[in-house]
Amino acid sequence: MILTWGTALVGVTVMVLSEMWRQTSSGPAREAPLSQATAMALAMATAWPIASGEAGHLLGMLGPLLLATGAVLLVAGWRRRLRSTQRELMRLGTSVIVAGVLVRIPGPGGDTLLESVWRSQDAPLLIAILLLLVAVLAAAAPLVWRGVRASVRSRSMAWATLSGEFERQGPVSLAGASTAVVMALALTELGPLSLVLFLVPLLVLQPAVNRQRHIRRAQRQTIFALARLPEEAGLAMTGHAARVAELAVPIARDMGVEAADLRDVEAAALLHDIGQVGLSRPVPGGATVELSARDQRQIASTGSSILGRTAELSRLASVVADVGLAHHRAVERGDVALASRIVRVASAYDDLTGRGTRLAGSSAPVEALERLLRSTPHEYDPEVVRVLVHQLERRGSLSTGQAESLSR
């Protein structure tokens, strides 16, 4: 069907309202599944300026693509956020193009899926299944692009980054894909006003989603505030907790930790030194790597006690407590979490490359790793140290030759 002015007006209205909710919501991972679903539905059910013929296979996507782009730019311009629209335009544009191309590929009989949608009385179940497959691929395409780009930037393994993207955004994207299919079929049967019906669930769910995001943001701010206590008190090097977290999360990802558990790894890394606030005499530079095994266990135990009194962070108490445990004792116990072993190695590496240790001035990455290796496997998990070496190689802190030499 041709994308008429009425259909275009209703589609833009739905996408604009969805974009307004997205841009006013809180949280770093704001998504607008209804906006994406509407754009894909228009691409899978309408065409403009040409509806049929060989030229229409590609030109027919122009109308839905222009509507999606216009909705994003209209809201962003109104809210004066034009500079931050590139990511959203890429996401919507990729989904529209993938969906539009796939439904316009001629099938075995010469007809396209788009033409079959217009004649939905023929095999409606098969058409719905094929549309769902197209919508899933279209919704997944931006996630794949985002995951590959993040993998290149962080020099991490692509499969780990992609699994993290699908873990976080997969359910929302799948919901958007199924909604797009229903919208496309409803559009051909009930007309453009059927798109308005899909605003009702969003209107009902949006307040609950916003409350959830506010709670998560408050929890994250609490973790960062607690992590800075040792630094503000002069008990730890500035930025130590953040650097440990930046190392621990990629290591955990490479070691197969589920994406949903990476937040706990990050939180444990940020809070692993909170026990230093209970020391009667500060550790020079906050470098716990220079302390005896007994003192390390005491700091970890104090930190665990502090977190145990906080309902939302009590789940991290045992992880932080075991950060102070040497690896040979962890092996004897047999139940020490991988997160504890990762944070222990990452913290020791940052201590050794920082300004607060006796190795100051000569603690380049190679020297720090050599010292860690000399204490492996007695103090540190050898597998975690091995992954740390590869992680530093990806970041460019080590050359390939240095990494191979350390891995022998």
Short mmCIF file of C-alpha atoms in Angstrom, two decimals, residues 66-229:
data_model
loop_
_atom_site.label_atom_id
_atom_site.label_comp_id
_atom_site.label_asym_id
_atom_site.label_seq_id
_atom_site.Cartn_x
_atom_site.Cartn_y
_atom_site.Cartn_z
CA LEU A 66 12.32 9.89 6.20
CA LEU A 67 9.51 9.66 8.75
CA ALA A 68 11.72 7.93 11.33
CA THR A 69 14.53 10.43 10.80
CA GLY A 70 12.14 13.35 10.99
CA ALA A 71 10.59 12.16 14.25
CA VAL A 72 13.98 11.83 15.94
CA LEU A 73 15.23 15.18 14.69
CA LEU A 74 11.97 16.97 15.55
CA VAL A 75 12.06 15.89 19.19
CA ALA A 76 15.82 16.38 19.49
CA GLY A 77 15.55 19.87 18.02
CA TRP A 78 12.71 20.80 20.33
CA ARG A 79 14.72 19.60 23.35
CA ARG A 80 17.96 21.06 21.94
CA ARG A 81 19.75 17.71 21.85
CA LEU A 82 20.64 17.51 18.18
CA ARG A 83 24.27 16.65 18.95
CA SER A 84 23.26 13.42 20.72
CA THR A 85 20.98 12.05 17.99
CA GLN A 86 23.59 10.25 15.90
CA ARG A 87 23.29 6.99 17.82
CA GLU A 88 19.49 7.00 17.66
CA LEU A 89 19.45 7.83 13.95
CA MET A 90 21.88 4.97 13.30
CA ARG A 91 19.72 2.56 15.30
CA LEU A 92 16.43 3.48 13.63
CA GLY A 93 17.97 3.87 10.18
CA THR A 94 19.67 0.48 10.33
CA SER A 95 16.47 -1.27 11.43
CA VAL A 96 14.36 0.43 8.76
CA ILE A 97 16.83 -0.33 5.97
CA VAL A 98 17.30 -3.98 6.96
CA ALA A 99 13.55 -4.54 7.33
CA GLY A 100 12.78 -2.67 4.10
CA VAL A 101 15.35 -4.56 2.05
CA LEU A 102 14.36 -8.00 3.35
CA VAL A 103 10.63 -7.60 2.64
CA ARG A 104 11.42 -6.34 -0.88
CA ILE A 105 13.56 -9.32 -1.94
CA PRO A 106 11.63 -11.36 -4.54
CA GLY A 107 10.74 -14.86 -3.42
CA PRO A 108 10.72 -18.12 -5.43
CA GLY A 109 7.48 -17.11 -7.14
CA GLY A 110 8.69 -13.64 -7.99
CA ASP A 111 6.54 -11.89 -5.38
CA THR A 112 8.08 -9.99 -2.48
CA LEU A 113 7.04 -10.38 1.15
CA LEU A 114 5.76 -6.80 1.03
CA GLU A 115 3.34 -7.72 -1.74
CA SER A 116 2.24 -10.77 0.25
CA VAL A 117 1.49 -8.53 3.24
CA TRP A 118 -0.82 -6.47 1.03
CA ARG A 119 -2.59 -9.75 0.16
CA SER A 120 -2.55 -11.09 3.72
CA GLN A 121 -5.56 -13.34 3.07
CA ASP A 122 -3.11 -15.73 1.40
CA ALA A 123 -1.33 -17.89 4.03
CA PRO A 124 -1.53 -15.30 6.85
CA LEU A 125 0.31 -17.53 9.35
CA LEU A 126 3.29 -18.00 7.03
CA ILE A 127 3.38 -14.27 6.31
CA ALA A 128 3.35 -13.47 10.03
CA ILE A 129 6.21 -15.90 10.70
CA LEU A 130 8.30 -14.47 7.86
CA LEU A 131 7.60 -10.92 9.04
CA LEU A 132 8.69 -11.86 12.55
CA LEU A 133 11.94 -13.28 11.21
CA VAL A 134 12.55 -10.08 9.24
CA ALA A 135 11.72 -7.89 12.26
CA VAL A 136 14.04 -9.86 14.55
CA LEU A 137 16.93 -9.50 12.11
CA ALA A 138 16.19 -5.79 11.68
CA ALA A 139 16.04 -5.20 15.45
CA ALA A 140 19.23 -7.22 16.02
CA ALA A 141 21.25 -5.41 13.34
CA PRO A 142 21.90 -2.26 15.46
CA LEU A 143 22.91 -4.43 18.42
CA VAL A 144 25.43 -6.30 16.28
CA TRP A 145 26.86 -3.04 14.95
CA ARG A 146 27.07 -1.57 18.46
CA GLY A 147 28.70 -4.70 19.87
CA VAL A 148 31.31 -4.91 17.09
CA ARG A 149 32.15 -1.23 17.47
CA ALA A 150 32.51 -1.57 21.25
CA SER A 151 34.70 -4.64 20.77
CA VAL A 152 37.03 -2.75 18.43
CA ARG A 153 37.25 0.21 20.78
CA SER A 154 37.93 -1.87 23.90
CA ARG A 155 40.04 -4.45 22.03
CA SER A 156 38.02 -7.19 23.66
CA MET A 157 36.64 -10.39 22.19
CA ALA A 158 33.75 -9.71 19.81
CA TRP A 159 31.61 -12.63 20.96
CA ALA A 160 31.80 -11.49 24.58
CA THR A 161 30.77 -7.93 23.70
CA LEU A 162 27.96 -9.14 21.45
CA SER A 163 26.62 -11.48 24.11
CA GLY A 164 26.61 -8.58 26.54
CA GLU A 165 24.62 -6.42 24.11
CA PHE A 166 22.04 -9.12 23.51
CA GLU A 167 21.84 -9.87 27.22
CA ARG A 168 21.04 -6.23 28.02
CA GLN A 169 18.92 -5.20 25.04
CA GLY A 170 17.81 -8.51 23.54
CA PRO A 171 14.46 -8.80 25.36
CA VAL A 172 13.51 -5.20 24.55
CA SER A 173 14.50 -5.64 20.92
CA LEU A 174 12.54 -8.89 20.66
CA ALA A 175 9.47 -7.15 22.10
CA GLY A 176 9.92 -4.35 19.58
CA ALA A 177 10.22 -6.84 16.72
CA SER A 178 7.03 -8.70 17.63
CA THR A 179 5.21 -5.37 18.08
CA ALA A 180 6.37 -4.27 14.63
CA VAL A 181 4.86 -7.40 13.06
CA VAL A 182 1.49 -6.85 14.74
CA MET A 183 1.54 -3.18 13.75
CA ALA A 184 2.33 -4.00 10.12
CA LEU A 185 -0.52 -6.52 9.88
CA ALA A 186 -2.93 -4.23 11.71
CA LEU A 187 -2.00 -1.38 9.42
CA THR A 188 -3.08 -3.30 6.32
CA GLU A 189 -6.31 -4.59 7.91
CA LEU A 190 -7.49 -1.78 10.21
CA GLY A 191 -5.86 1.31 8.75
CA PRO A 192 -3.44 3.90 10.18
CA LEU A 193 -5.45 4.68 13.34
CA SER A 194 -4.64 1.17 14.62
CA LEU A 195 -1.10 2.43 15.33
CA VAL A 196 -2.48 4.71 18.07
CA LEU A 197 -3.65 1.67 20.06
CA PHE A 198 -0.03 0.70 20.69
CA LEU A 199 0.53 3.92 22.65
CA VAL A 200 -1.69 2.69 25.49
CA PRO A 201 0.71 0.00 26.88
CA LEU A 202 3.60 2.43 26.64
CA LEU A 203 1.61 5.08 28.51
CA VAL A 204 0.82 2.61 31.30
CA LEU A 205 4.31 1.12 31.59
CA GLN A 206 6.40 4.25 31.24
CA PRO A 207 6.01 5.50 34.87
CA ALA A 208 7.01 2.09 36.22
CA VAL A 209 10.03 1.95 33.89
CA ASN A 210 11.11 5.43 34.97
CA ARG A 211 10.86 4.50 38.65
CA GLN A 212 12.98 1.42 38.02
CA ARG A 213 15.63 3.51 36.28
CA HIS A 214 15.64 6.07 39.09
CA ILE A 215 16.21 3.27 41.62
CA ARG A 216 19.07 1.77 39.61
CA ARG A 217 20.71 5.15 39.14
CA ALA A 218 20.43 5.85 42.89
CA GLN A 219 22.03 2.48 43.67
CA ARG A 220 24.87 3.15 41.25
CA GLN A 221 25.46 6.60 42.73
CA THR A 222 25.57 5.04 46.20
CA ILE A 223 28.22 2.55 45.08
CA PHE A 224 30.39 5.28 43.55
CA ALA A 225 30.01 7.45 46.67
CA LEU A 226 31.08 4.60 48.95
CA ALA A 227 33.97 3.76 46.61
CA ARG A 228 35.35 7.28 46.99
CA LEU A 229 35.38 7.21 50.80
#
